[in-house]
Amino acid sequence: DQQVKQNSPSLSVQEGRISILNCDYTNSMFDYFLWYKKYPAEGPTFLISISSIKDKNEDGRFTVFLNKSAKHLSLHIVPSQPGDSAVYFCAAGGSYIPTFGRGTSLIVHP
Amino acid sequence: NAGVMQNPRHLVRRRGQEARLRCSPMKGHSHVYWYRQLPEEGLKFMVYLQKENIIDESGMPKERFSAEFPKEGPSILRIQQVVRGDSAAYFCASSPGSASGNTIYFGEGSWLTVV
């Protein structure tokens, strides 16, 4: 039973436009959420996180939104760049060891 | 390099052999986590360790797999009598304190191929 779900295996976006990656979780006890970016043959790189006491956290081109009532979070990348093409993993934790989704492969076309 | 260090990056083993994967956490980090990524799947938690203690091994297969994080030296994930299904990328991560409210940082991974 997946506690963290990324329902879109892939997403294709044009350079300069917004990329929106979605993530849903089932365990209401999760209170800390993270996004990682992963290139092939490399380890996941931490991007941005958000605590459950917030509903938005921004870092440069990356913004994470958290909707606790819907148990949903999203990562917005604006503007998208070709170098953003990678697999993005959502993770949920807090008091728990981070549980990861299956990832969404983002392709940004020039 | 102050990041999480894993070695070897690539390891090929024949069925029935042993695989040992090593992980040195980031400087100042005392908590280590091992995750596995099977082909076409996400990151699955295996084990969480502190120095000389296994805190949570709920994700580790009951047989053939073991992990340790000794007082001195790297954390080691050991897989005995490997089978083809063990072929995967194994990622180590570390954090300064417990995972509670902390970000975990990953190494580059060790790719195990069982032939």
PDB file of N, CA, C and O in Angstrom, chain B residues 8-81:
ATOM      1  N   PRO B   8      31.434   0.506  -3.491  1.00  0.00           N
ATOM      2  CA  PRO B   8      31.785   0.939  -4.833  1.00  0.00           C
ATOM      3  C   PRO B   8      30.608   1.562  -5.560  1.00  0.00           C
ATOM      4  O   PRO B   8      29.455   1.386  -5.153  1.00  0.00           O
ATOM      5  N   ARG B   9      30.847   2.284  -6.619  1.00  0.00           N
ATOM      6  CA  ARG B   9      29.756   2.849  -7.419  1.00  0.00           C
ATOM      7  C   ARG B   9      29.069   1.749  -8.227  1.00  0.00           C
ATOM      8  O   ARG B   9      27.867   1.767  -8.402  1.00  0.00           O
ATOM      9  N   HIS B  10      29.865   0.825  -8.704  1.00  0.00           N
ATOM     10  CA  HIS B  10      29.318  -0.288  -9.483  1.00  0.00           C
ATOM     11  C   HIS B  10      29.947  -1.575  -8.992  1.00  0.00           C
ATOM     12  O   HIS B  10      31.148  -1.626  -8.749  1.00  0.00           O
ATOM     13  N   LEU B  11      29.116  -2.591  -8.866  1.00  0.00           N
ATOM     14  CA  LEU B  11      29.581  -3.877  -8.365  1.00  0.00           C
ATOM     15  C   LEU B  11      28.871  -4.977  -9.136  1.00  0.00           C
ATOM     16  O   LEU B  11      27.647  -4.962  -9.274  1.00  0.00           O
ATOM     17  N   VAL B  12      29.648  -5.911  -9.644  1.00  0.00           N
ATOM     18  CA  VAL B  12      29.084  -7.065 -10.339  1.00  0.00           C
ATOM     19  C   VAL B  12      29.391  -8.303  -9.525  1.00  0.00           C
ATOM     20  O   VAL B  12      30.551  -8.524  -9.145  1.00  0.00           O
ATOM     21  N   ARG B  13      28.382  -9.076  -9.225  1.00  0.00           N
ATOM     22  CA  ARG B  13      28.564 -10.304  -8.467  1.00  0.00           C
ATOM     23  C   ARG B  13      27.842 -11.452  -9.176  1.00  0.00           C
ATOM     24  O   ARG B  13      26.797 -11.261  -9.813  1.00  0.00           O
ATOM     25  N   ARG B  14      28.404 -12.641  -9.042  1.00  0.00           N
ATOM     26  CA  ARG B  14      27.739 -13.847  -9.560  1.00  0.00           C
ATOM     27  C   ARG B  14      26.738 -14.310  -8.504  1.00  0.00           C
ATOM     28  O   ARG B  14      26.926 -14.074  -7.288  1.00  0.00           O
ATOM     29  N   ARG B  15      25.719 -14.994  -8.941  1.00  0.00           N
ATOM     30  CA  ARG B  15      24.729 -15.550  -8.019  1.00  0.00           C
ATOM     31  C   ARG B  15      25.427 -16.386  -6.948  1.00  0.00           C
ATOM     32  O   ARG B  15      26.320 -17.174  -7.245  1.00  0.00           O
ATOM     33  N   GLY B  16      25.045 -16.174  -5.700  1.00  0.00           N
ATOM     34  CA  GLY B  16      25.620 -16.925  -4.592  1.00  0.00           C
ATOM     35  C   GLY B  16      26.778 -16.232  -3.894  1.00  0.00           C
ATOM     36  O   GLY B  16      27.152 -16.610  -2.777  1.00  0.00           O
ATOM     37  N   GLN B  17      27.326 -15.181  -4.527  1.00  0.00           N
ATOM     38  CA  GLN B  17      28.417 -14.445  -3.892  1.00  0.00           C
ATOM     39  C   GLN B  17      27.866 -13.424  -2.889  1.00  0.00           C
ATOM     40  O   GLN B  17      26.655 -13.241  -2.762  1.00  0.00           O
ATOM     41  N   GLU B  18      28.782 -12.762  -2.212  1.00  0.00           N
ATOM     42  CA  GLU B  18      28.405 -11.737  -1.248  1.00  0.00           C
ATOM     43  C   GLU B  18      28.693 -10.360  -1.823  1.00  0.00           C
ATOM     44  O   GLU B  18      29.669 -10.169  -2.546  1.00  0.00           O
ATOM     45  N   ALA B  19      27.821  -9.415  -1.484  1.00  0.00           N
ATOM     46  CA  ALA B  19      28.042  -8.019  -1.876  1.00  0.00           C
ATOM     47  C   ALA B  19      28.137  -7.175  -0.617  1.00  0.00           C
ATOM     48  O   ALA B  19      27.341  -7.339   0.319  1.00  0.00           O
ATOM     49  N   ARG B  20      29.134  -6.302  -0.584  1.00  0.00           N
ATOM     50  CA  ARG B  20      29.284  -5.371   0.541  1.00  0.00           C
ATOM     51  C   ARG B  20      29.315  -3.958  -0.006  1.00  0.00           C
ATOM     52  O   ARG B  20      30.171  -3.625  -0.825  1.00  0.00           O
ATOM     53  N   LEU B  21      28.399  -3.148   0.480  1.00  0.00           N
ATOM     54  CA  LEU B  21      28.305  -1.761   0.042  1.00  0.00           C
ATOM     55  C   LEU B  21      28.621  -0.869   1.243  1.00  0.00           C
ATOM     56  O   LEU B  21      28.133  -1.112   2.341  1.00  0.00           O
ATOM     57  N   ARG B  22      29.434   0.146   0.986  1.00  0.00           N
ATOM     58  CA  ARG B  22      29.887   0.991   2.086  1.00  0.00           C
ATOM     59  C   ARG B  22      29.370   2.420   1.948  1.00  0.00           C
ATOM     60  O   ARG B  22      29.187   2.918   0.824  1.00  0.00           O
ATOM     61  N   CYS B  23      29.177   3.058   3.084  1.00  0.00           N
ATOM     62  CA  CYS B  23      28.636   4.414   3.101  1.00  0.00           C
ATOM     63  C   CYS B  23      29.249   5.211   4.240  1.00  0.00           C
ATOM     64  O   CYS B  23      29.174   4.807   5.415  1.00  0.00           O
ATOM     65  N   SER B  24      29.865   6.338   3.885  1.00  0.00           N
ATOM     66  CA  SER B  24      30.348   7.276   4.896  1.00  0.00           C
ATOM     67  C   SER B  24      29.429   8.480   4.893  1.00  0.00           C
ATOM     68  O   SER B  24      29.270   9.128   3.847  1.00  0.00           O
ATOM     69  N   PRO B  25      28.811   8.797   6.030  1.00  0.00           N
ATOM     70  CA  PRO B  25      27.861   9.910   6.047  1.00  0.00           C
ATOM     71  C   PRO B  25      28.565  11.251   5.915  1.00  0.00           C
ATOM     72  O   PRO B  25      29.789  11.346   5.983  1.00  0.00           O
ATOM     73  N   MET B  26      27.757  12.263   5.700  1.00  0.00           N
ATOM     74  CA  MET B  26      28.292  13.628   5.666  1.00  0.00           C
ATOM     75  C   MET B  26      28.932  13.951   7.012  1.00  0.00           C
ATOM     76  O   MET B  26      28.513  13.446   8.054  1.00  0.00           O
ATOM     77  N   LYS B  27      29.897  14.835   6.972  1.00  0.00           N
ATOM     78  CA  LYS B  27      30.579  15.243   8.196  1.00  0.00           C
ATOM     79  C   LYS B  27      29.548  15.830   9.156  1.00  0.00           C
ATOM     80  O   LYS B  27      28.719  16.659   8.769  1.00  0.00           O
ATOM     81  N   GLY B  28      29.595  15.368  10.395  1.00  0.00           N
ATOM     82  CA  GLY B  28      28.665  15.890  11.385  1.00  0.00           C
ATOM     83  C   GLY B  28      27.351  15.143  11.456  1.00  0.00           C
ATOM     84  O   GLY B  28      26.518  15.422  12.319  1.00  0.00           O
ATOM     85  N   HIS B  29      27.143  14.184  10.539  1.00  0.00           N
ATOM     86  CA  HIS B  29      25.914  13.396  10.541  1.00  0.00           C
ATOM     87  C   HIS B  29      26.163  12.062  11.240  1.00  0.00           C
ATOM     88  O   HIS B  29      27.158  11.394  10.981  1.00  0.00           O
ATOM     89  N   SER B  30      25.203  11.696  12.094  1.00  0.00           N
ATOM     90  CA  SER B  30      25.379  10.442  12.830  1.00  0.00           C
ATOM     91  C   SER B  30      24.257   9.445  12.545  1.00  0.00           C
ATOM     92  O   SER B  30      24.191   8.404  13.185  1.00  0.00           O
ATOM     93  N   HIS B  31      23.375   9.802  11.601  1.00  0.00           N
ATOM     94  CA  HIS B  31      22.256   8.926  11.272  1.00  0.00           C
ATOM     95  C   HIS B  31      22.354   8.523   9.811  1.00  0.00           C
ATOM     96  O   HIS B  31      22.564   9.371   8.945  1.00  0.00           O
ATOM     97  N   VAL B  32      22.218   7.242   9.571  1.00  0.00           N
ATOM     98  CA  VAL B  32      22.386   6.702   8.220  1.00  0.00           C
ATOM     99  C   VAL B  32      21.157   5.896   7.833  1.00  0.00           C
ATOM    100  O   VAL B  32      20.590   5.168   8.655  1.00  0.00           O
ATOM    101  N   TYR B  33      20.772   6.034   6.573  1.00  0.00           N
ATOM    102  CA  TYR B  33      19.613   5.324   6.031  1.00  0.00           C
ATOM    103  C   TYR B  33      20.039   4.640   4.737  1.00  0.00           C
ATOM    104  O   TYR B  33      20.787   5.215   3.957  1.00  0.00           O
ATOM    105  N   TRP B  34      19.537   3.458   4.520  1.00  0.00           N
ATOM    106  CA  TRP B  34      19.755   2.758   3.253  1.00  0.00           C
ATOM    107  C   TRP B  34      18.398   2.596   2.553  1.00  0.00           C
ATOM    108  O   TRP B  34      17.407   2.171   3.158  1.00  0.00           O
ATOM    109  N   TYR B  35      18.416   2.942   1.268  1.00  0.00           N
ATOM    110  CA  TYR B  35      17.249   2.775   0.409  1.00  0.00           C
ATOM    111  C   TYR B  35      17.671   1.948  -0.809  1.00  0.00           C
ATOM    112  O   TYR B  35      18.843   1.939  -1.208  1.00  0.00           O
ATOM    113  N   ARG B  36      16.696   1.303  -1.421  1.00  0.00           N
ATOM    114  CA  ARG B  36      16.962   0.530  -2.629  1.00  0.00           C
ATOM    115  C   ARG B  36      15.995   0.991  -3.717  1.00  0.00           C
ATOM    116  O   ARG B  36      14.810   1.246  -3.447  1.00  0.00           O
ATOM    117  N   GLN B  37      16.516   1.077  -4.926  1.00  0.00           N
ATOM    118  CA  GLN B  37      15.662   1.390  -6.067  1.00  0.00           C
ATOM    119  C   GLN B  37      15.775   0.261  -7.075  1.00  0.00           C
ATOM    120  O   GLN B  37      16.820   0.104  -7.723  1.00  0.00           O
ATOM    121  N   LEU B  38      14.711  -0.510  -7.185  1.00  0.00           N
ATOM    122  CA  LEU B  38      14.653  -1.547  -8.200  1.00  0.00           C
ATOM    123  C   LEU B  38      14.303  -0.908  -9.536  1.00  0.00           C
ATOM    124  O   LEU B  38      13.717   0.188  -9.570  1.00  0.00           O
ATOM    125  N   PRO B  39      14.620  -1.574 -10.641  1.00  0.00           N
ATOM    126  CA  PRO B  39      14.313  -1.007 -11.956  1.00  0.00           C
ATOM    127  C   PRO B  39      12.850  -0.618 -12.078  1.00  0.00           C
ATOM    128  O   PRO B  39      11.962  -1.375 -11.684  1.00  0.00           O
ATOM    129  N   GLU B  40      12.596   0.560 -12.570  1.00  0.00           N
ATOM    130  CA  GLU B  40      11.251   1.091 -12.823  1.00  0.00           C
ATOM    131  C   GLU B  40      10.446   1.297 -11.535  1.00  0.00           C
ATOM    132  O   GLU B  40       9.226   1.384 -11.571  1.00  0.00           O
ATOM    133  N   GLU B  41      11.120   1.383 -10.401  1.00  0.00           N
ATOM    134  CA  GLU B  41      10.393   1.608  -9.152  1.00  0.00           C
ATOM    135  C   GLU B  41      10.967   2.805  -8.411  1.00  0.00           C
ATOM    136  O   GLU B  41      11.988   3.361  -8.786  1.00  0.00           O
ATOM    137  N   GLY B  42      10.278   3.184  -7.322  1.00  0.00           N
ATOM    138  CA  GLY B  42      10.748   4.293  -6.511  1.00  0.00           C
ATOM    139  C   GLY B  42      11.774   3.848  -5.489  1.00  0.00           C
ATOM    140  O   GLY B  42      12.302   2.740  -5.540  1.00  0.00           O
ATOM    141  N   LEU B  43      12.057   4.730  -4.555  1.00  0.00           N
ATOM    142  CA  LEU B  43      13.036   4.460  -3.501  1.00  0.00           C
ATOM    143  C   LEU B  43      12.327   3.785  -2.332  1.00  0.00           C
ATOM    144  O   LEU B  43      11.403   4.332  -1.754  1.00  0.00           O
ATOM    145  N   LYS B  44      12.831   2.598  -2.001  1.00  0.00           N
ATOM    146  CA  LYS B  44      12.220   1.847  -0.903  1.00  0.00           C
ATOM    147  C   LYS B  44      13.156   1.833   0.301  1.00  0.00           C
ATOM    148  O   LYS B  44      14.319   1.427   0.180  1.00  0.00           O
ATOM    149  N   PHE B  45      12.650   2.247   1.457  1.00  0.00           N
ATOM    150  CA  PHE B  45      13.431   2.255   2.676  1.00  0.00           C
ATOM    151  C   PHE B  45      13.825   0.838   3.074  1.00  0.00           C
ATOM    152  O   PHE B  45      13.022  -0.100   2.983  1.00  0.00           O
ATOM    153  N   MET B  46      15.062   0.692   3.516  1.00  0.00           N
ATOM    154  CA  MET B  46      15.527  -0.613   3.994  1.00  0.00           C
ATOM    155  C   MET B  46      15.822  -0.577   5.489  1.00  0.00           C
ATOM    156  O   MET B  46      15.246  -1.327   6.273  1.00  0.00           O
ATOM    157  N   VAL B  47      16.747   0.307   5.895  1.00  0.00           N
ATOM    158  CA  VAL B  47      17.212   0.270   7.274  1.00  0.00           C
ATOM    159  C   VAL B  47      17.704   1.651   7.694  1.00  0.00           C
ATOM    160  O   VAL B  47      18.189   2.421   6.872  1.00  0.00           O
ATOM    161  N   TYR B  48      17.568   1.926   9.005  1.00  0.00           N
ATOM    162  CA  TYR B  48      17.989   3.196   9.591  1.00  0.00           C
ATOM    163  C   TYR B  48      18.901   2.872  10.767  1.00  0.00           C
ATOM    164  O   TYR B  48      18.542   2.089  11.639  1.00  0.00           O
ATOM    165  N   LEU B  49      20.088   3.473  10.764  1.00  0.00           N
ATOM    166  CA  LEU B  49      21.069   3.157  11.794  1.00  0.00           C
ATOM    167  C   LEU B  49      21.661   4.433  12.399  1.00  0.00           C
ATOM    168  O   LEU B  49      21.766   5.459  11.740  1.00  0.00           O
ATOM    169  N   GLN B  50      22.040   4.314  13.636  1.00  0.00           N
ATOM    170  CA  GLN B  50      22.934   5.260  14.278  1.00  0.00           C
ATOM    171  C   GLN B  50      24.196   4.480  14.626  1.00  0.00           C
ATOM    172  O   GLN B  50      24.218   3.249  14.511  1.00  0.00           O
ATOM    173  N   LYS B  51      25.195   5.175  15.085  1.00  0.00           N
ATOM    174  CA  LYS B  51      26.451   4.491  15.455  1.00  0.00           C
ATOM    175  C   LYS B  51      26.156   3.320  16.409  1.00  0.00           C
ATOM    176  O   LYS B  51      25.569   3.510  17.469  1.00  0.00           O
ATOM    177  N   GLU B  52      26.548   2.142  15.995  1.00  0.00           N
ATOM    178  CA  GLU B  52      26.461   0.903  16.776  1.00  0.00           C
ATOM    179  C   GLU B  52      25.028   0.478  17.087  1.00  0.00           C
ATOM    180  O   GLU B  52      24.821  -0.424  17.899  1.00  0.00           O
ATOM    181  N   ASN B  53      24.045   1.098  16.443  1.00  0.00           N
ATOM    182  CA  ASN B  53      22.651   0.734  16.711  1.00  0.00           C
ATOM    183  C   ASN B  53      21.840   0.663  15.427  1.00  0.00           C
ATOM    184  O   ASN B  53      21.938   1.537  14.579  1.00  0.00           O
ATOM    185  N   ILE B  54      21.038  -0.386  15.323  1.00  0.00           N
ATOM    186  CA  ILE B  54      20.032  -0.432  14.264  1.00  0.00           C
ATOM    187  C   ILE B  54      18.739   0.098  14.868  1.00  0.00           C
ATOM    188  O   ILE B  54      18.218  -0.454  15.833  1.00  0.00           O
ATOM    189  N   ILE B  55      18.246   1.217  14.311  1.00  0.00           N
ATOM    190  CA  ILE B  55      17.048   1.848  14.870  1.00  0.00           C
ATOM    191  C   ILE B  55      15.781   1.253  14.260  1.00  0.00           C
ATOM    192  O   ILE B  55      14.790   1.025  14.953  1.00  0.00           O
ATOM    193  N   ASP B  56      15.813   1.029  12.959  1.00  0.00           N
ATOM    194  CA  ASP B  56      14.625   0.511  12.266  1.00  0.00           C
ATOM    195  C   ASP B  56      15.093  -0.280  11.051  1.00  0.00           C
ATOM    196  O   ASP B  56      15.771   0.269  10.197  1.00  0.00           O
ATOM    197  N   GLU B  57      14.775  -1.543  11.019  1.00  0.00           N
ATOM    198  CA  GLU B  57      15.142  -2.371   9.864  1.00  0.00           C
ATOM    199  C   GLU B  57      13.897  -2.984   9.240  1.00  0.00           C
ATOM    200  O   GLU B  57      13.948  -4.061   8.649  1.00  0.00           O
ATOM    201  N   SER B  58      12.787  -2.276   9.358  1.00  0.00           N
ATOM    202  CA  SER B  58      11.512  -2.822   8.910  1.00  0.00           C
ATOM    203  C   SER B  58      11.451  -3.032   7.396  1.00  0.00           C
ATOM    204  O   SER B  58      10.635  -3.808   6.915  1.00  0.00           O
ATOM    205  N   GLY B  59      12.314  -2.350   6.651  1.00  0.00           N
ATOM    206  CA  GLY B  59      12.279  -2.489   5.197  1.00  0.00           C
ATOM    207  C   GLY B  59      13.285  -3.485   4.657  1.00  0.00           C
ATOM    208  O   GLY B  59      13.380  -3.690   3.445  1.00  0.00           O
ATOM    209  N   MET B  60      14.015  -4.089   5.521  1.00  0.00           N
ATOM    210  CA  MET B  60      15.087  -5.001   5.093  1.00  0.00           C
ATOM    211  C   MET B  60      14.519  -6.415   4.952  1.00  0.00           C
ATOM    212  O   MET B  60      13.815  -6.887   5.853  1.00  0.00           O
ATOM    213  N   PRO B  61      14.840  -7.095   3.845  1.00  0.00           N
ATOM    214  CA  PRO B  61      14.456  -8.501   3.740  1.00  0.00           C
ATOM    215  C   PRO B  61      15.011  -9.285   4.927  1.00  0.00           C
ATOM    216  O   PRO B  61      16.109  -9.004   5.400  1.00  0.00           O
ATOM    217  N   LYS B  62      14.244 -10.234   5.404  1.00  0.00           N
ATOM    218  CA  LYS B  62      14.608 -10.946   6.647  1.00  0.00           C
ATOM    219  C   LYS B  62      15.832 -11.818   6.468  1.00  0.00           C
ATOM    220  O   LYS B  62      16.587 -12.054   7.430  1.00  0.00           O
ATOM    221  N   GLU B  63      16.037 -12.308   5.272  1.00  0.00           N
ATOM    222  CA  GLU B  63      17.166 -13.209   5.053  1.00  0.00           C
ATOM    223  C   GLU B  63      18.176 -12.572   4.123  1.00  0.00           C
ATOM    224  O   GLU B  63      17.832 -11.780   3.257  1.00  0.00           O
ATOM    225  N   ARG B  64      19.408 -12.911   4.321  1.00  0.00           N
ATOM    226  CA  ARG B  64      20.549 -12.588   3.452  1.00  0.00           C
ATOM    227  C   ARG B  64      21.009 -11.139   3.564  1.00  0.00           C
ATOM    228  O   ARG B  64      22.131 -10.843   3.164  1.00  0.00           O
ATOM    229  N   PHE B  65      20.198 -10.234   4.088  1.00  0.00           N
ATOM    230  CA  PHE B  65      20.571  -8.830   4.183  1.00  0.00           C
ATOM    231  C   PHE B  65      20.898  -8.468   5.633  1.00  0.00           C
ATOM    232  O   PHE B  65      20.194  -8.868   6.557  1.00  0.00           O
ATOM    233  N   SER B  66      21.970  -7.687   5.794  1.00  0.00           N
ATOM    234  CA  SER B  66      22.297  -7.166   7.111  1.00  0.00           C
ATOM    235  C   SER B  66      22.973  -5.819   6.947  1.00  0.00           C
ATOM    236  O   SER B  66      23.515  -5.504   5.879  1.00  0.00           O
ATOM    237  N   ALA B  67      22.936  -5.028   8.010  1.00  0.00           N
ATOM    238  CA  ALA B  67      23.563  -3.703   7.960  1.00  0.00           C
ATOM    239  C   ALA B  67      24.191  -3.419   9.301  1.00  0.00           C
ATOM    240  O   ALA B  67      23.739  -3.901  10.346  1.00  0.00           O
ATOM    241  N   GLU B  68      25.244  -2.611   9.249  1.00  0.00           N
ATOM    242  CA  GLU B  68      25.884  -2.195  10.482  1.00  0.00           C
ATOM    243  C   GLU B  68      26.442  -0.791  10.296  1.00  0.00           C
ATOM    244  O   GLU B  68      26.699  -0.342   9.180  1.00  0.00           O
ATOM    245  N   PHE B  69      26.642  -0.117  11.424  1.00  0.00           N
ATOM    246  CA  PHE B  69      27.258   1.206  11.425  1.00  0.00           C
ATOM    247  C   PHE B  69      28.142   1.219  12.667  1.00  0.00           C
ATOM    248  O   PHE B  69      27.721   1.605  13.749  1.00  0.00           O
ATOM    249  N   PRO B  70      29.384   0.750  12.509  1.00  0.00           N
ATOM    250  CA  PRO B  70      30.257   0.598  13.679  1.00  0.00           C
ATOM    251  C   PRO B  70      30.691   1.940  14.245  1.00  0.00           C
ATOM    252  O   PRO B  70      30.546   2.996  13.600  1.00  0.00           O
ATOM    253  N   LYS B  71      31.267   1.879  15.414  1.00  0.00           N
ATOM    254  CA  LYS B  71      31.739   3.091  16.081  1.00  0.00           C
ATOM    255  C   LYS B  71      32.768   3.827  15.210  1.00  0.00           C
ATOM    256  O   LYS B  71      32.780   5.059  15.132  1.00  0.00           O
ATOM    257  N   GLU B  72      33.616   3.055  14.574  1.00  0.00           N
ATOM    258  CA  GLU B  72      34.601   3.631  13.669  1.00  0.00           C
ATOM    259  C   GLU B  72      34.363   3.082  12.267  1.00  0.00           C
ATOM    260  O   GLU B  72      34.127   1.895  12.106  1.00  0.00           O
ATOM    261  N   GLY B  73      34.449   3.923  11.281  1.00  0.00           N
ATOM    262  CA  GLY B  73      34.335   3.456   9.909  1.00  0.00           C
ATOM    263  C   GLY B  73      32.951   3.640   9.324  1.00  0.00           C
ATOM    264  O   GLY B  73      32.027   4.120   9.989  1.00  0.00           O
ATOM    265  N   PRO B  74      32.820   3.221   8.047  1.00  0.00           N
ATOM    266  CA  PRO B  74      31.567   3.474   7.343  1.00  0.00           C
ATOM    267  C   PRO B  74      30.456   2.506   7.746  1.00  0.00           C
ATOM    268  O   PRO B  74      30.709   1.468   8.370  1.00  0.00           O
ATOM    269  N   SER B  75      29.257   2.844   7.350  1.00  0.00           N
ATOM    270  CA  SER B  75      28.151   1.903   7.445  1.00  0.00           C
ATOM    271  C   SER B  75      28.297   0.898   6.310  1.00  0.00           C
ATOM    272  O   SER B  75      28.750   1.237   5.217  1.00  0.00           O
ATOM    273  N   ILE B  76      27.938  -0.342   6.577  1.00  0.00           N
ATOM    274  CA  ILE B  76      28.041  -1.393   5.563  1.00  0.00           C
ATOM    275  C   ILE B  76      26.701  -2.097   5.414  1.00  0.00           C
ATOM    276  O   ILE B  76      26.089  -2.498   6.413  1.00  0.00           O
ATOM    277  N   LEU B  77      26.280  -2.219   4.164  1.00  0.00           N
ATOM    278  CA  LEU B  77      25.120  -3.048   3.831  1.00  0.00           C
ATOM    279  C   LEU B  77      25.666  -4.313   3.197  1.00  0.00           C
ATOM    280  O   LEU B  77      26.399  -4.255   2.212  1.00  0.00           O
ATOM    281  N   ARG B  78      25.319  -5.445   3.763  1.00  0.00           N
ATOM    282  CA  ARG B  78      25.863  -6.719   3.319  1.00  0.00           C
ATOM    283  C   ARG B  78      24.733  -7.587   2.782  1.00  0.00           C
ATOM    284  O   ARG B  78      23.684  -7.743   3.428  1.00  0.00           O
ATOM    285  N   ILE B  79      24.957  -8.115   1.598  1.00  0.00           N
ATOM    286  CA  ILE B  79      23.974  -9.017   0.995  1.00  0.00           C
ATOM    287  C   ILE B  79      24.679 -10.349   0.737  1.00  0.00           C
ATOM    288  O   ILE B  79      25.639 -10.418  -0.039  1.00  0.00           O
ATOM    289  N   GLN B  80      24.226 -11.371   1.417  1.00  0.00           N
ATOM    290  CA  GLN B  80      24.841 -12.688   1.243  1.00  0.00           C
ATOM    291  C   GLN B  80      24.093 -13.483   0.179  1.00  0.00           C
ATOM    292  O   GLN B  80      22.893 -13.306  -0.024  1.00  0.00           O
ATOM    293  N   GLN B  81      24.819 -14.367  -0.486  1.00  0.00           N
ATOM    294  CA  GLN B  81      24.235 -15.284  -1.472  1.00  0.00           C
ATOM    295  C   GLN B  81      23.303 -14.542  -2.432  1.00  0.00           C
ATOM    296  O   GLN B  81      22.110 -14.848  -2.531  1.00  0.00           O
TER     297      GLN B  81
END
